Short mmCIF file of C-alpha atoms in Angstrom, two decimals:
data_model
loop_
_atom_site.label_atom_id
_atom_site.label_comp_id
_atom_site.label_asym_id
_atom_site.label_seq_id
_atom_site.Cartn_x
_atom_site.Cartn_y
_atom_site.Cartn_z
CA MET H 81 -41.91 22.91 57.77
CA THR H 82 -45.46 24.11 57.71
CA HIS H 83 -45.03 24.65 53.94
CA HIS H 84 -44.01 21.07 53.48
CA PHE H 85 -46.81 19.83 55.71
CA LEU H 86 -49.39 21.48 53.77
CA ASN H 87 -48.09 20.38 50.48
CA PHE H 88 -47.90 16.78 52.08
CA THR H 89 -51.52 17.14 53.32
CA SER H 90 -52.87 18.74 50.13
CA SER H 91 -51.49 15.73 48.28
CA LEU H 92 -53.51 13.32 50.40
CA ILE H 93 -56.79 15.02 49.56
CA ARG H 94 -58.68 13.16 47.32
CA ASN H 95 -62.44 13.51 48.56
CA GLN H 96 -64.73 15.99 49.96
CA ALA H 97 -64.45 14.99 53.47
CA SER H 98 -60.90 15.60 53.99
CA ALA H 99 -61.12 18.80 51.96
CA GLN H 100 -63.54 19.69 54.77
CA LEU H 101 -61.42 18.90 57.51
CA LEU H 102 -59.09 21.58 56.17
CA GLN H 103 -61.78 24.01 56.02
CA SER H 104 -62.77 23.18 59.63
CA GLY H 105 -59.67 25.25 60.59
CA TYR H 106 -58.49 22.35 62.67
CA ILE H 107 -55.04 22.34 61.03
CA ASP H 108 -54.62 26.17 61.08
CA ARG H 109 -55.33 26.38 64.84
CA TRP H 110 -52.54 23.41 65.27
CA MET H 111 -49.94 24.64 62.92
CA HIS H 112 -48.50 26.85 65.72
CA ALA H 113 -47.93 23.91 68.03
CA PRO H 114 -44.80 21.71 68.12
CA SER H 115 -44.21 18.98 65.17
CA ARG H 116 -45.69 16.04 66.82
CA ARG H 117 -49.08 17.85 66.56
CA VAL H 118 -48.66 18.44 62.98
CA TYR H 119 -47.69 14.59 62.52
CA CYS H 120 -50.98 13.68 64.47
CA THR H 121 -53.02 16.02 62.23
CA ALA H 122 -51.56 14.49 59.05
CA LEU H 123 -52.49 11.23 60.41
CA LEU H 124 -56.02 12.07 61.08
CA VAL H 125 -56.59 13.25 57.74
CA HIS H 126 -55.09 10.21 56.09
CA GLU H 127 -57.08 7.74 58.12
CA GLN H 128 -60.21 9.85 57.18
CA ILE H 129 -59.20 9.43 53.29
CA LYS H 130 -58.71 5.78 53.96
CA CYS H 131 -62.06 5.08 55.89
CA GLY H 132 -63.98 7.08 52.97
CA GLU H 133 -66.20 9.47 55.42
CA LEU H 134 -68.69 10.56 53.03
CA MET H 135 -70.96 7.55 51.84
CA GLU H 136 -73.42 7.56 48.88
CA ALA H 137 -76.32 5.39 50.55
CA THR H 138 -78.81 7.44 52.56
CA THR H 139 -79.30 4.21 54.94
CA GLU H 140 -76.54 2.10 56.39
CA GLN H 141 -76.81 -1.30 58.42
CA HIS H 142 -74.08 -2.02 61.22
CA ASP H 143 -74.37 -4.45 64.13
CA ILE H 144 -72.93 -1.92 66.78
CA ILE H 145 -72.80 2.07 66.64
CA ILE H 146 -70.65 3.93 68.91
CA ILE H 147 -71.65 7.69 69.37
CA GLY H 148 -68.67 9.66 70.35
CA ALA H 149 -64.91 9.86 69.47
CA GLY H 150 -63.56 11.00 72.77
CA LEU H 151 -61.65 9.13 75.32
CA SER H 152 -64.70 6.62 76.18
CA GLY H 153 -65.53 6.43 72.53
CA ILE H 154 -61.99 5.17 71.43
CA ASN H 155 -61.66 3.20 74.62
CA THR H 156 -64.83 1.49 74.02
CA ALA H 157 -64.22 0.58 70.31
CA HIS H 158 -60.79 -1.06 71.54
CA ILE H 159 -62.84 -3.13 74.19
CA LEU H 160 -65.59 -4.01 71.65
CA ARG H 161 -62.87 -5.23 69.09
CA GLU H 162 -61.21 -7.44 71.56
CA ASN H 163 -64.55 -9.13 72.85
CA LEU H 164 -66.65 -9.20 69.52
CA PRO H 165 -64.11 -9.26 66.69
CA ASN H 166 -66.44 -10.11 64.33
CA ARG H 167 -68.90 -7.20 64.75
CA ARG H 168 -69.35 -4.75 62.31
CA PHE H 169 -69.41 -1.04 63.94
CA ILE H 170 -68.77 2.49 63.11
CA ILE H 171 -68.18 5.42 65.47
CA LEU H 172 -70.31 8.55 64.62
CA GLU H 173 -68.69 11.81 65.75
CA GLY H 174 -70.61 14.92 65.14
CA ARG H 175 -67.21 17.17 64.97
CA ALA H 176 -64.39 17.11 62.48
CA VAL H 177 -61.84 15.95 64.90
CA LEU H 178 -61.65 13.39 67.68
CA GLY H 179 -60.97 14.07 71.30
CA GLY H 180 -64.48 15.12 72.45
CA THR H 181 -63.78 17.35 75.66
CA TRP H 182 -60.20 17.60 75.19
CA ASN H 183 -60.57 19.04 71.77
CA PHE H 184 -63.43 21.26 72.33
CA PHE H 185 -62.10 23.31 75.53
CA ARG H 186 -59.55 26.07 74.60
CA TYR H 187 -59.18 28.02 77.97
CA PRO H 188 -55.45 28.69 79.08
CA GLY H 189 -53.81 25.92 81.08
CA PHE H 190 -56.61 23.50 80.07
CA ARG H 191 -55.49 19.89 81.43
CA SER H 192 -56.36 16.71 82.82
CA ASP H 193 -56.58 16.58 86.53
CA SER H 194 -55.86 12.67 86.69
CA PRO H 195 -52.48 11.02 86.08
CA LEU H 196 -52.40 9.72 82.66
CA THR H 197 -51.57 6.17 84.24
CA THR H 198 -55.21 5.79 85.09
CA PHE H 199 -56.79 8.60 83.16
CA GLY H 200 -55.23 7.27 79.88
CA PHE H 201 -56.24 3.88 78.17
CA LYS H 202 -54.74 0.66 79.95
CA TRP H 203 -53.87 -0.90 76.59
CA TYR H 204 -51.98 2.22 75.29
CA PRO H 205 -48.91 3.54 77.57
CA TRP H 206 -48.45 7.45 78.01
CA LYS H 207 -44.79 7.91 76.81
CA HIS H 208 -44.16 11.33 78.38
CA LYS H 209 -42.32 11.84 81.65
CA HIS H 210 -44.91 14.05 83.01
CA LEU H 211 -48.30 12.66 83.84
CA ILE H 212 -50.89 15.48 84.07
CA ALA H 213 -51.29 16.04 80.02
CA LYS H 214 -52.47 19.34 78.43
CA GLY H 215 -55.59 19.31 76.37
CA TYR H 216 -53.56 19.17 73.01
CA GLU H 217 -51.39 16.48 74.24
CA LEU H 218 -54.34 14.24 75.27
CA VAL H 219 -55.64 14.75 71.71
CA GLU H 220 -52.37 13.52 70.31
CA TYR H 221 -52.42 10.48 72.56
CA MET H 222 -55.90 9.60 71.58
CA THR H 223 -55.18 10.06 67.96
CA GLU H 224 -52.05 8.05 68.01
CA ALA H 225 -53.83 5.21 70.08
CA ALA H 226 -56.81 4.87 67.66
CA ALA H 227 -54.44 4.59 64.73
CA ALA H 228 -52.43 1.97 66.31
CA ASP H 229 -55.22 0.16 67.49
CA GLY H 230 -57.20 0.36 64.15
CA SER H 231 -60.25 2.21 65.56
CA LEU H 232 -59.39 5.40 63.66
CA LYS H 233 -60.66 3.87 60.33
CA HIS H 234 -63.86 3.38 61.86
CA ILE H 235 -64.69 7.06 63.00
CA ARG H 236 -67.40 8.95 60.71
CA PHE H 237 -66.49 12.48 61.38
CA ARG H 238 -68.93 15.29 60.88
CA HIS H 239 -71.75 12.76 61.59
CA LEU H 240 -74.02 14.44 64.24
CA VAL H 241 -76.83 11.93 65.49
CA LYS H 242 -79.69 14.51 65.83
CA ASN H 243 -82.17 11.64 67.01
CA CYS H 244 -82.45 8.02 67.69
CA GLU H 245 -85.61 5.68 67.71
CA TRP H 246 -85.79 2.00 68.85
CA ARG H 247 -88.51 -0.13 66.81
CA SER H 248 -89.42 -3.29 68.33
CA GLU H 249 -91.02 -4.58 65.10
CA GLU H 250 -87.41 -4.29 63.68
CA GLN H 251 -85.46 -5.13 66.86
CA GLN H 252 -83.30 -2.09 65.42
CA TRP H 253 -82.42 1.42 66.22
CA ARG H 254 -82.63 4.14 63.87
CA LEU H 255 -80.17 6.83 64.14
CA TYR H 256 -81.16 10.18 62.27
CA VAL H 257 -77.84 11.77 61.42
CA ASP H 258 -76.77 15.13 59.93
CA ALA H 259 -73.82 13.88 57.94
CA ASN H 260 -72.07 17.12 57.01
CA GLY H 261 -75.16 18.60 55.80
CA THR H 262 -76.74 15.67 54.52
CA PRO H 263 -79.61 13.63 56.29
CA LYS H 264 -78.72 10.13 56.70
CA VAL H 265 -80.31 7.08 58.60
CA PHE H 266 -78.18 4.42 60.21
CA ARG H 267 -79.47 1.04 61.68
CA ALA H 268 -77.99 -0.84 64.47
CA ASN H 269 -79.05 -3.66 66.78
CA PHE H 270 -76.91 -1.91 69.69
CA ILE H 271 -75.86 1.53 70.81
CA LEU H 272 -73.19 2.49 72.76
CA THR H 273 -73.13 6.21 73.77
CA CYS H 274 -70.06 7.77 74.75
CA MET H 275 -70.77 11.43 74.68
CA GLY H 276 -69.65 12.47 78.22
CA TYR H 277 -72.02 14.21 80.62
CA TYR H 278 -72.21 17.90 79.85
CA SER H 279 -73.40 20.07 76.99
CA TYR H 280 -71.22 21.60 74.27
CA SER H 281 -73.87 24.31 73.61
CA LYS H 282 -74.84 25.75 77.06
CA ALA H 283 -73.07 25.92 80.28
CA LEU H 284 -74.91 25.87 83.78
CA ASP H 285 -77.51 28.78 84.18
CA THR H 286 -75.95 30.80 87.06
CA VAL H 287 -77.41 34.17 88.08
CA ILE H 288 -74.65 36.85 88.53
CA PRO H 289 -76.32 40.19 89.70
CA GLY H 290 -75.57 42.95 87.21
CA ILE H 291 -73.42 40.91 85.19
CA GLU H 292 -74.87 43.03 82.23
CA ASN H 293 -73.69 46.25 83.58
CA PHE H 294 -69.90 45.20 83.21
CA GLY H 295 -68.05 47.29 80.83
CA GLY H 296 -65.24 44.80 80.24
CA LYS H 297 -65.13 41.25 78.73
CA VAL H 298 -67.14 38.40 80.31
CA VAL H 299 -65.61 35.06 79.19
CA HIS H 300 -66.71 31.62 80.03
CA PRO H 301 -64.11 29.01 79.72
CA GLN H 302 -66.18 26.67 77.75
CA TRP H 303 -66.22 29.08 74.89
CA TRP H 304 -62.70 30.90 75.44
CA PRO H 305 -62.00 33.50 72.52
CA GLU H 306 -58.54 32.62 70.75
CA ASP H 307 -57.86 36.20 70.33
CA LEU H 308 -58.29 37.38 73.82
CA ASP H 309 -55.24 39.12 75.02
CA TYR H 310 -55.29 39.31 78.65
CA SER H 311 -51.58 40.31 79.44
CA GLY H 312 -51.57 43.13 82.07
CA LYS H 313 -55.27 42.97 82.46
CA ARG H 314 -57.10 42.56 86.03
CA ILE H 315 -59.10 39.59 85.85
CA VAL H 316 -61.39 38.07 88.46
CA VAL H 317 -62.18 34.30 88.05
CA ILE H 318 -65.62 33.46 89.51
CA GLY H 319 -65.43 29.71 90.64
CA SER H 320 -63.94 27.24 93.09
CA GLY H 321 -63.87 24.16 91.04
CA ALA H 322 -61.25 22.23 88.90
CA THR H 323 -61.80 24.88 85.93
CA ALA H 324 -60.71 27.79 88.50
CA ILE H 325 -57.91 25.86 89.72
CA THR H 326 -56.60 25.07 86.48
CA ILE H 327 -56.78 28.51 84.78
CA VAL H 328 -55.91 30.64 87.60
CA PRO H 329 -52.06 29.72 87.57
CA THR H 330 -51.82 30.11 83.75
CA LEU H 331 -53.68 33.54 83.75
CA ALA H 332 -51.45 34.80 86.64
CA LYS H 333 -48.16 34.18 84.46
CA SER H 334 -49.05 37.42 82.44
CA ALA H 335 -51.94 39.23 83.60
CA GLY H 336 -51.73 42.19 85.62
CA HIS H 337 -53.60 40.89 88.64
CA VAL H 338 -55.75 37.73 89.05
CA THR H 339 -58.46 37.18 91.55
CA GLN H 340 -60.09 34.18 92.17
CA LEU H 341 -63.46 34.87 93.89
CA GLN H 342 -65.47 32.13 95.48
CA ARG H 343 -68.65 31.76 97.39
CA SER H 344 -67.44 28.51 99.08
CA PRO H 345 -64.24 26.87 99.43
CA SER H 346 -62.94 23.35 97.56
CA TYR H 347 -60.48 20.77 98.73
CA VAL H 348 -57.23 21.53 96.68
CA ALA H 349 -54.45 18.85 96.69
CA ARG H 350 -50.79 19.16 95.34
CA ARG H 351 -49.83 16.25 92.99
CA PRO H 352 -46.38 15.49 91.80
CA ASN H 353 -46.33 15.58 87.86
CA SER H 354 -43.91 12.89 87.54
CA SER H 355 -43.23 9.55 89.45
CA LYS H 356 -39.68 8.33 90.31
CA PHE H 357 -41.13 4.95 90.68
CA ARG H 358 -42.08 4.82 87.07
CA ASP H 359 -38.99 6.42 85.96
CA ILE H 360 -37.06 3.68 87.58
CA LEU H 361 -39.32 1.15 86.20
CA ARG H 362 -38.54 2.43 82.58
CA ILE H 363 -35.08 1.73 82.96
CA PHE H 364 -35.34 -1.93 83.25
CA LEU H 365 -38.90 -2.72 81.55
CA PRO H 366 -40.81 -2.41 78.36
CA LEU H 367 -42.90 0.64 78.30
CA LEU H 368 -46.00 -1.47 78.02
CA TRP H 369 -45.14 -3.46 81.19
CA VAL H 370 -44.40 0.04 83.24
CA HIS H 371 -47.66 1.46 82.03
CA TRP H 372 -49.54 -1.76 83.25
CA ILE H 373 -47.97 -1.92 86.61
CA CYS H 374 -48.39 1.80 87.29
CA TRP H 375 -51.99 1.59 86.09
CA TRP H 376 -52.87 -1.04 88.87
CA LYS H 377 -50.70 0.84 91.48
CA ASP H 378 -52.48 4.08 90.84
CA THR H 379 -55.76 2.87 90.34
CA LEU H 380 -55.64 0.69 93.77
CA LEU H 381 -54.17 3.74 95.51
CA GLU H 382 -56.90 6.06 94.24
CA LEU H 383 -59.49 3.41 95.18
CA PHE H 384 -58.07 3.08 98.74
CA PHE H 385 -57.72 6.80 99.44
CA SER H 386 -61.13 8.08 98.09
CA GLU H 387 -62.73 5.01 100.10
CA PHE H 388 -60.91 5.92 102.89
CA PHE H 389 -61.91 9.42 102.93
CA LEU H 390 -65.42 8.78 102.52
CA LYS H 391 -65.78 6.24 105.32
CA PHE H 392 -63.55 8.41 107.50
CA PRO H 393 -64.32 12.14 106.66
CA ARG H 394 -62.77 13.67 109.75
CA ALA H 395 -59.45 11.93 109.15
CA GLY H 396 -59.61 12.76 105.43
CA LYS H 397 -60.33 16.35 106.17
CA ALA H 398 -57.26 16.56 108.62
CA ILE H 399 -55.02 14.99 105.99
CA LEU H 400 -56.24 17.19 103.19
CA ASN H 401 -56.03 20.50 105.54
CA PHE H 402 -52.66 19.64 106.67
CA GLY H 403 -51.46 19.24 103.30
CA MET H 404 -52.94 22.61 102.14
CA SER H 405 -51.67 24.35 105.09
CA LEU H 406 -47.94 23.11 104.12
CA GLU H 407 -48.65 24.49 100.34
CA LEU H 408 -50.24 27.85 101.23
CA PRO H 409 -48.40 31.01 101.17
CA ALA H 410 -48.43 32.50 104.67
CA HIS H 411 -50.86 35.49 104.30
CA ILE H 412 -53.41 32.92 102.87
CA ASN H 413 -55.98 32.03 105.71
CA ARG H 414 -56.78 28.20 105.05
CA ASN H 415 -59.58 28.55 107.52
CA ILE H 416 -61.31 31.19 105.18
CA HIS H 417 -60.37 30.27 101.95
CA PHE H 418 -59.77 26.45 102.03
CA SER H 419 -62.20 25.11 104.62
CA PRO H 420 -65.20 23.43 102.46
CA ARG H 421 -68.45 22.60 104.03
CA TYR H 422 -68.55 19.15 102.25
CA ASN H 423 -66.63 16.07 103.16
CA PRO H 424 -63.75 14.84 100.89
CA PHE H 425 -64.81 12.99 97.74
CA GLU H 426 -68.41 14.14 98.10
CA GLN H 427 -67.14 16.43 95.20
CA ARG H 428 -64.42 16.04 93.03
CA LEU H 429 -60.90 16.82 94.55
CA CYS H 430 -59.35 19.54 92.67
CA LEU H 431 -55.37 18.56 92.20
CA CYS H 432 -52.74 20.91 91.19
CA PRO H 433 -49.57 19.43 89.32
CA ASP H 434 -46.34 20.18 91.44
CA GLY H 435 -48.60 22.83 93.51
CA ASP H 436 -48.83 25.27 90.62
CA PHE H 437 -52.03 26.79 91.83
CA PHE H 438 -50.48 27.26 95.41
CA LYS H 439 -47.41 28.87 93.97
CA SER H 440 -49.32 31.27 92.05
CA LEU H 441 -51.21 32.51 95.12
CA GLY H 442 -47.55 33.35 96.53
CA GLN H 443 -46.96 35.84 93.61
CA GLY H 444 -47.68 39.51 94.06
CA ASN H 445 -50.33 39.75 91.35
CA CYS H 446 -52.65 36.75 92.41
CA ASP H 447 -54.97 36.19 95.12
CA ILE H 448 -57.95 34.58 96.42
CA VAL H 449 -61.36 36.10 97.93
CA THR H 450 -64.20 34.02 99.76
CA ASP H 451 -67.35 36.36 99.39
CA VAL H 452 -70.87 36.85 97.93
CA ILE H 453 -71.38 39.22 94.95
CA GLU H 454 -73.56 41.87 95.80
CA THR H 455 -73.54 43.39 92.12
CA VAL H 456 -71.47 43.71 89.00
CA THR H 457 -70.49 47.00 88.22
CA SER H 458 -69.03 48.63 85.03
CA ASP H 459 -65.51 48.30 86.16
CA GLY H 460 -65.57 45.52 89.02
CA ILE H 461 -67.58 43.45 91.36
CA GLN H 462 -69.05 44.89 94.34
CA LEU H 463 -69.04 42.27 97.22
CA LYS H 464 -71.54 41.91 100.34
CA SER H 465 -68.66 42.59 102.64
CA GLY H 466 -68.40 46.03 101.24
CA ASP H 467 -65.09 45.32 99.25
CA LYS H 468 -64.91 45.62 95.63
CA LEU H 469 -62.75 44.10 93.00
CA PRO H 470 -61.57 46.18 90.02
CA ALA H 471 -61.52 44.07 86.77
CA ASP H 472 -60.81 44.57 83.01
CA ILE H 473 -62.11 40.83 82.33
CA ILE H 474 -64.48 38.33 84.30
CA VAL H 475 -64.35 34.67 83.91
CA THR H 476 -67.34 32.84 84.79
CA ALA H 477 -65.96 29.22 85.74
CA THR H 478 -69.26 28.52 87.32
CA GLY H 479 -70.10 24.98 86.33
CA LEU H 480 -71.28 22.80 83.39
CA TYR H 481 -74.81 21.86 82.22
CA PHE H 482 -75.44 18.05 82.79
CA GLU H 483 -76.64 15.78 79.63
CA THR H 484 -77.50 11.87 79.44
CA PHE H 485 -76.83 10.78 75.95
CA GLY H 486 -75.31 14.01 74.63
CA GLY H 487 -78.76 15.69 74.94
CA LEU H 488 -80.26 13.19 73.07
CA LYS H 489 -84.03 11.98 74.01
CA PRO H 490 -84.39 8.42 72.99
CA LYS H 491 -87.71 7.07 71.49
CA VAL H 492 -88.81 3.77 72.26
CA ASP H 493 -91.70 2.81 69.98
CA GLY H 494 -92.57 6.38 69.37
CA LYS H 495 -92.44 7.19 73.09
CA GLU H 496 -89.71 9.76 74.07
CA ILE H 497 -87.70 8.72 77.09
CA GLU H 498 -86.85 11.46 79.64
CA PRO H 499 -83.56 10.08 81.33
CA GLY H 500 -84.09 11.59 84.54
CA SER H 501 -87.71 10.08 84.98
CA TYR H 502 -86.03 6.50 84.44
CA TYR H 503 -84.01 4.08 86.61
CA ALA H 504 -80.25 3.20 85.87
CA TRP H 505 -79.43 -0.58 85.53
CA ARG H 506 -75.68 -0.98 86.94
CA GLY H 507 -75.09 2.62 86.19
CA CYS H 508 -74.86 2.29 82.22
CA MET H 509 -78.56 1.26 80.94
CA LEU H 510 -81.94 2.84 81.13
CA GLU H 511 -84.95 1.04 82.46
CA THR H 512 -87.20 0.36 79.61
CA VAL H 513 -84.75 1.07 76.78
CA PRO H 514 -83.50 -1.86 74.95
CA ASN H 515 -79.97 -2.29 73.52
CA MET H 516 -78.59 0.87 74.45
CA ALA H 517 -75.84 1.59 77.14
CA PHE H 518 -74.60 5.13 78.16
CA ILE H 519 -70.56 4.97 79.05
CA MET H 520 -69.84 6.96 82.06
CA GLY H 521 -66.66 7.12 84.35
CA ASN H 522 -66.60 8.22 87.83
CA VAL H 523 -67.03 11.95 88.17
CA THR H 524 -65.03 12.17 91.67
CA GLN H 525 -62.22 10.15 90.66
CA SER H 526 -60.35 9.05 87.55
CA TRP H 527 -62.75 8.67 84.67
CA THR H 528 -61.48 6.06 82.77
CA PRO H 529 -61.26 2.86 84.78
CA VAL H 530 -64.75 2.87 85.65
CA ALA H 531 -65.79 3.81 81.70
CA SER H 532 -63.82 0.70 80.78
CA VAL H 533 -65.86 -1.32 83.32
CA MET H 534 -69.02 0.19 81.97
CA SER H 535 -68.19 -0.83 78.41
CA LYS H 536 -67.23 -4.43 79.27
CA ILE H 537 -70.77 -4.82 81.07
CA ALA H 538 -72.33 -3.36 77.91
CA ILE H 539 -70.25 -5.74 75.86
CA ARG H 540 -71.13 -8.79 78.24
CA VAL H 541 -75.02 -8.04 77.52
CA ILE H 542 -74.45 -8.09 73.93
CA GLN H 543 -72.55 -11.45 74.42
CA LEU H 544 -75.53 -12.84 76.32
CA MET H 545 -77.83 -11.90 73.65
CA GLU H 546 -75.88 -13.95 71.33
CA GLN H 547 -75.73 -16.82 73.64
CA LYS H 548 -79.42 -16.86 74.43
CA GLY H 549 -80.36 -16.02 70.53
CA SER H 550 -82.02 -12.80 71.57
CA THR H 551 -82.13 -9.66 69.38
CA SER H 552 -82.70 -7.22 72.66
CA ALA H 553 -82.14 -6.98 76.25
CA THR H 554 -83.99 -4.40 78.02
CA PRO H 555 -83.56 -3.30 81.74
CA ILE H 556 -87.18 -3.69 83.73
CA LEU H 557 -87.83 -2.46 87.26
CA GLN H 558 -90.86 -3.68 89.02
CA ARG H 559 -91.69 -0.34 90.82
CA TRP H 560 -93.53 -0.13 94.12
CA GLU H 561 -94.69 2.42 96.13
CA GLY H 562 -92.39 4.46 98.29
CA MET H 563 -89.21 3.01 96.46
CA PRO H 564 -86.12 5.17 96.69
CA ARG H 565 -85.40 7.66 94.07
CA LYS H 566 -81.60 8.49 94.42
CA LEU H 567 -79.32 10.16 91.85
CA ALA H 568 -77.34 7.93 89.77
CA ILE H 569 -74.26 10.14 90.34
CA ASP H 570 -73.77 10.30 94.01
CA ALA H 571 -71.86 14.01 94.04
CA SER H 572 -72.94 17.17 95.50
CA SER H 573 -71.27 19.59 92.91
CA ASN H 574 -73.65 22.25 92.21
CA TYR H 575 -73.86 21.35 88.55
CA PHE H 576 -75.23 17.91 89.40
CA THR H 577 -77.53 18.86 92.33
CA LYS H 578 -79.06 21.54 89.83
CA ALA H 579 -79.45 18.64 87.19
CA ALA H 580 -81.47 16.29 89.57
CA ASP H 581 -84.43 16.25 87.03
CA ARG H 582 -82.15 15.11 84.28
CA ILE H 583 -80.11 12.27 85.93
CA PRO H 584 -81.43 8.89 86.12
CA LYS H 585 -82.17 7.42 89.30
CA VAL H 586 -81.37 4.37 91.37
CA THR H 587 -82.77 2.42 94.41
CA GLY H 588 -79.12 1.73 95.65
CA GLU H 589 -79.97 -1.92 95.53
CA THR H 590 -78.11 -4.38 92.91
CA PRO H 591 -78.60 -3.91 89.84
CA TRP H 592 -80.35 -0.51 90.19
CA TYR H 593 -77.14 1.74 91.53
CA GLY H 594 -75.33 4.20 90.00
CA ARG H 595 -71.60 5.29 90.23
CA LYS H 596 -70.06 3.87 93.42
CA ASN H 597 -66.56 3.00 92.91
CA LEU H 598 -64.24 0.68 90.73
CA PHE H 599 -64.63 -2.26 93.12
CA VAL H 600 -68.49 -2.30 93.06
CA ASP H 601 -68.66 -1.64 89.26
CA LEU H 602 -66.17 -4.63 88.57
CA TRP H 603 -67.72 -7.17 91.13
CA PRO H 604 -70.85 -8.10 88.91
CA LEU H 605 -68.72 -8.22 85.81
CA LEU H 606 -66.54 -10.69 87.32
CA PHE H 607 -68.85 -12.51 89.91
CA GLY H 608 -72.14 -11.25 89.44
CA ASN H 609 -75.26 -12.35 87.35
CA LEU H 610 -75.51 -9.89 84.70
CA GLU H 611 -79.05 -11.31 83.69
CA ASP H 612 -80.42 -9.80 86.81
CA GLY H 613 -82.94 -7.06 85.95
CA LEU H 614 -82.82 -7.60 82.32
CA VAL H 615 -85.57 -9.26 79.86
CA PHE H 616 -84.12 -10.88 76.78
CA ALA H 617 -86.42 -11.23 73.67
CA ALA H 618 -86.25 -12.17 70.08
CA VAL H 619 -88.31 -11.88 66.69
CA ASP H 620 -88.00 -13.71 63.85
CA LYS H 621 -85.25 -12.91 61.58
CA LYS H 622 -87.58 -12.00 58.64
CA HIS H 623 -88.53 -9.07 60.76
CA THR H 624 -84.96 -7.96 61.26
#
């Protein structure tokens, strides 16, 4: 089948962009996967050819530019086409493939930790019986959705935005782009950044004493070596977050021994990887109807439980502790290893499909240790308790490096904007920065429902500009002495607290608030005054 696919793909190659997709190694890396992955790759190549990735001109003009072709970028493109069908837009993607996070990470077991009924697109159903998707399955899903929706042809791959600048005299953004090695300038009136919240190029700076002394292999999940053979090896995974909870069960299947080493515990909850309710509905109703019903059911249930746990933390702790006690093997002490210092949903709840993490702890080759590292030695980790963990491989699942705008620092009339020094308007625009929205979901709950609301708010701003005959909309805050400087992301995870200087600030009052919950974000879209806090302006058309 591989031979026939390559012949088929080669017959499609008619321009330099498609040839470079093959050279990127994307197809080679995926050739071992099931045939549906091969189909998606062929579809991606075909759509790139149709849209003509490489352009002759060095400057292009568009109405709206979306930066990033991951989950949020594709979803935003769909919402944009629904609400502003006559606007000309493109999606700039720095890599050779779509998928964002879900195509970037390669560590064993990489998967979503939210069900695709809510994490997926509301407008495109998840077809599989299982609800927690592997990384490659999410890429397939996004590729098919973007092709069906028509957004795929708008993506310019290998177009990495290096800088961006707003010019008031033009009422335009200028984006300086590396288009596969060729410098290009793109101009647009409005920018929608959909680049997530962490860096691809660096991880959270975590000090591990003596790590340079280790004689084995040190691996960070963000850059997992494809050729790493861990069969029969002794592995220590440092960390207690979602990455550690995801990677441990997979490593334990073939490693000699796996130890999860954590300084402080996290809440972990078992989640069924399928839904009998959904399966019954699929017998009687079309898939799209089933998906829509389950989207609302699961979204509202998640909203209810997360808010209940936040309002009543003692009850929330009792419920989660009881659930963990039922799942944990008898030899694991929950009070030591699963008794977090924080309240539920102050950090993201770690979910394990069908209890795979708890089951792995019941194997003879997997355990968990809560302690502090004294130093790393040549053959393991010495703990402050006096114990030592022997290791051949150390996995540092210690966190991500937070970035707003994908690390870009926008300029407004020559002034560079440091996002952490400014206030966020409704969690999606930045004070003093015209015509630019950053699309982020909820970091402690399912990402996509809130990201969809942020996209709709940004697009409503564009519609208000049209109605007013304006060419710009700028969030303006009248500052006062002693005003609150809260973080726009209300979560206590280590990689957020360490990024406090880079995270936009909020007062906590409308419209200067950050991520709250779906209800708070949805309310102004349906009933609020979206003009509050915005200054609309226009210039003569001859200047634009």
